[in-house]
PDB file of C-alpha atoms in Angstrom:
ATOM      1  CA  MET A   1       2.782  61.940  26.489  1.00 63.00           C
ATOM      2  CA  LYS A   2       3.088  65.168  28.152  1.00 70.00           C
ATOM      3  CA  ILE A   3       2.834  63.317  31.937  1.00 74.00           C
ATOM      4  CA  LYS A   4       5.931  61.076  30.787  1.00 69.00           C
ATOM      5  CA  LEU A   5       7.979  63.947  28.970  1.00 64.00           C
ATOM      6  CA  LEU A   6       7.578  65.825  32.103  1.00 64.00           C
ATOM      7  CA  VAL A   7       8.541  62.761  34.509  1.00 58.00           C
ATOM      8  CA  ILE A   8      11.437  62.422  32.502  1.00 70.00           C
ATOM      9  CA  ILE A   9      12.883  66.064  33.020  1.00 70.00           C
ATOM     10  CA  LEU A  10      12.151  66.137  36.799  1.00 64.00           C
ATOM     11  CA  LEU A  11      14.129  63.171  37.049  1.00 62.00           C
ATOM     12  CA  SER A  12      16.889  64.211  34.792  1.00 65.00           C
ATOM     13  CA  ILE A  13      16.578  67.652  36.837  1.00 68.00           C
ATOM     14  CA  GLY A  14      16.869  65.849  40.173  1.00 61.00           C
ATOM     15  CA  GLY A  15      19.489  63.553  38.702  1.00 56.00           C
ATOM     16  CA  ILE A  16      21.990  66.634  37.901  1.00 57.00           C
ATOM     17  CA  ALA A  17      21.031  68.407  41.241  1.00 54.00           C
ATOM     18  CA  ILE A  18      22.337  64.946  43.109  1.00 55.00           C
ATOM     19  CA  SER A  19      25.443  64.452  41.128  1.00 48.00           C
ATOM     20  CA  GLN A  20      26.296  68.297  41.797  1.00 53.00           C
ATOM     21  CA  MET A  21      25.987  67.910  45.488  1.00 52.00           C
ATOM     22  CA  THR A  22      27.285  64.830  45.925  1.00 46.00           C
ATOM     23  CA  GLY A  23      29.762  64.013  42.779  1.00 47.00           C
ATOM     24  CA  PRO A  24      33.744  64.843  42.523  1.00 49.00           C
ATOM     25  CA  ARG A  25      34.785  68.311  43.509  1.00 57.00           C
ATOM     26  CA  ASN A  26      37.695  69.712  42.378  1.00 63.00           C
ATOM     27  CA  VAL A  27      38.870  71.109  45.577  1.00 69.00           C
ATOM     28  CA  GLN A  28      41.979  71.879  44.529  1.00 71.00           C
ATOM     29  CA  TYR A  29      40.234  75.511  42.999  1.00 73.00           C
ATOM     30  CA  TRP A  30      37.830  78.005  45.074  1.00 74.00           C
ATOM     31  CA  ALA A  31      35.300  78.931  42.719  1.00 73.00           C
ATOM     32  CA  GLN A  32      32.358  79.550  45.017  1.00 75.00           C
ATOM     33  CA  TRP A  33      31.690  81.489  48.051  1.00 75.00           C
ATOM     34  CA  ARG A  34      33.466  79.918  51.071  1.00 78.00           C
ATOM     35  CA  GLY A  35      36.012  77.687  49.059  1.00 78.00           C
ATOM     36  CA  PRO A  36      34.962  74.068  46.987  1.00 77.00           C
ATOM     37  CA  LEU A  37      33.290  72.426  49.901  1.00 78.00           C
ATOM     38  CA  ALA A  38      31.581  76.146  51.462  1.00 80.00           C
ATOM     39  CA  THR A  39      33.585  75.330  54.949  1.00 84.00           C
ATOM     40  CA  GLY A  40      35.876  78.349  54.266  1.00 81.00           C
ATOM     41  CA  GLU A  41      38.377  75.433  54.519  1.00 80.00           C
ATOM     42  CA  SER A  42      40.769  73.794  52.231  1.00 78.00           C
ATOM     43  CA  THR A  43      42.277  70.449  52.198  1.00 77.00           C
ATOM     44  CA  THR A  44      44.673  70.806  49.784  1.00 77.00           C
ATOM     45  CA  ALA A  45      46.321  74.352  50.142  1.00 77.00           C
ATOM     46  CA  THR A  46      49.228  75.010  52.912  1.00 82.00           C
ATOM     47  CA  PRO A  47      48.874  79.183  53.177  1.00 81.00           C
ATOM     48  CA  PRO A  48      51.269  81.207  55.131  1.00 85.00           C
ATOM     49  CA  VAL A  49      49.892  81.588  58.840  1.00 88.00           C
ATOM     50  CA  GLN A  50      50.935  85.632  58.989  1.00 91.00           C
ATOM     51  CA  TRP A  51      51.507  88.088  56.682  1.00 85.00           C
ATOM     52  CA  SER A  52      52.472  91.960  56.242  1.00 89.00           C
ATOM     53  CA  GLU A  53      53.552  94.518  53.607  1.00 86.00           C
ATOM     54  CA  THR A  54      56.620  92.582  52.867  1.00 88.00           C
ATOM     55  CA  THR A  55      56.138  88.783  54.213  1.00 92.00           C
ATOM     56  CA  ASN A  56      54.447  86.339  51.722  1.00 90.00           C
ATOM     57  CA  ILE A  57      53.051  88.666  49.592  1.00 87.00           C
ATOM     58  CA  ARG A  58      53.602  87.514  46.237  1.00 83.00           C
ATOM     59  CA  TRP A  59      51.539  90.592  44.275  1.00 82.00           C
ATOM     60  CA  LYS A  60      49.548  93.259  45.196  1.00 84.00           C
ATOM     61  CA  ILE A  61      47.787  95.886  42.724  1.00 84.00           C
ATOM     62  CA  ALA A  62      44.959  98.382  43.204  1.00 87.00           C
ATOM     63  CA  ILE A  63      41.831  97.720  42.223  1.00 86.00           C
ATOM     64  CA  PRO A  64      39.298 100.753  41.279  1.00 88.00           C
ATOM     65  CA  GLY A  65      35.738 101.025  42.746  1.00 89.00           C
ATOM     66  CA  LYS A  66      34.239  98.902  45.040  1.00 88.00           C
ATOM     67  CA  GLY A  67      33.187  95.141  45.548  1.00 85.00           C
ATOM     68  CA  LEU A  68      31.967  93.338  48.067  1.00 83.00           C
ATOM     69  CA  SER A  69      32.545  89.600  46.546  1.00 79.00           C
ATOM     70  CA  THR A  70      34.679  87.023  47.291  1.00 77.00           C
ATOM     71  CA  PRO A  71      37.628  86.157  44.803  1.00 80.00           C
ATOM     72  CA  VAL A  72      37.480  83.035  42.919  1.00 80.00           C
ATOM     73  CA  VAL A  73      40.694  81.496  42.503  1.00 78.00           C
ATOM     74  CA  TRP A  74      41.436  79.211  39.066  1.00 80.00           C
ATOM     75  CA  GLN A  75      44.592  77.830  38.157  1.00 81.00           C
ATOM     76  CA  ASP A  76      47.204  80.502  38.239  1.00 84.00           C
ATOM     77  CA  LYS A  77      44.583  82.970  37.878  1.00 86.00           C
ATOM     78  CA  VAL A  78      42.454  85.341  40.491  1.00 86.00           C
ATOM     79  CA  PHE A  79      39.145  86.582  39.225  1.00 87.00           C
ATOM     80  CA  ILE A  80      37.483  89.612  41.671  1.00 87.00           C
ATOM     81  CA  THR A  81      34.293  91.977  40.552  1.00 88.00           C
ATOM     82  CA  THR A  82      34.095  95.568  41.185  1.00 89.00           C
ATOM     83  CA  ALA A  83      31.996  98.249  40.824  1.00 90.00           C
ATOM     84  CA  ILE A  84      33.112 101.693  39.173  1.00 89.00           C
ATOM     85  CA  ASN A  85      30.812 104.813  39.007  1.00 86.00           C
ATOM     86  CA  LEU A  86      30.372 106.406  35.666  1.00 85.00           C
ATOM     87  CA  ASN A  87      28.315 108.949  36.811  1.00 85.00           C
ATOM     88  CA  LYS A  88      25.914 107.617  34.087  1.00 81.00           C
ATOM     89  CA  THR A  89      22.142 107.767  34.392  1.00 80.00           C
ATOM     90  CA  ALA A  90      20.104 104.702  32.574  1.00 74.00           C
ATOM     91  CA  ASP A  91      17.822 106.164  29.932  1.00 67.00           C
TER      92      ASP A  91
END
């Protein structure tokens, strides 16, 4: 009985993993590093090829702290991470 349950669990996990790798992807949004296909390219976007402080900038905001992660773009939102030193020590 335990072996049968283990086999079912392993097959389920394998099926989920394969479907995540080969299933349809929402290539419209960038929810991971280097985009939906992990290639750094978009099949749906038409970004500008040049920009400056005044050209092709829709908005700009200062972000407190420091962060090294890639932004996540989902629908009309941009998610970022940042670390802010609060000068506190762990207890």
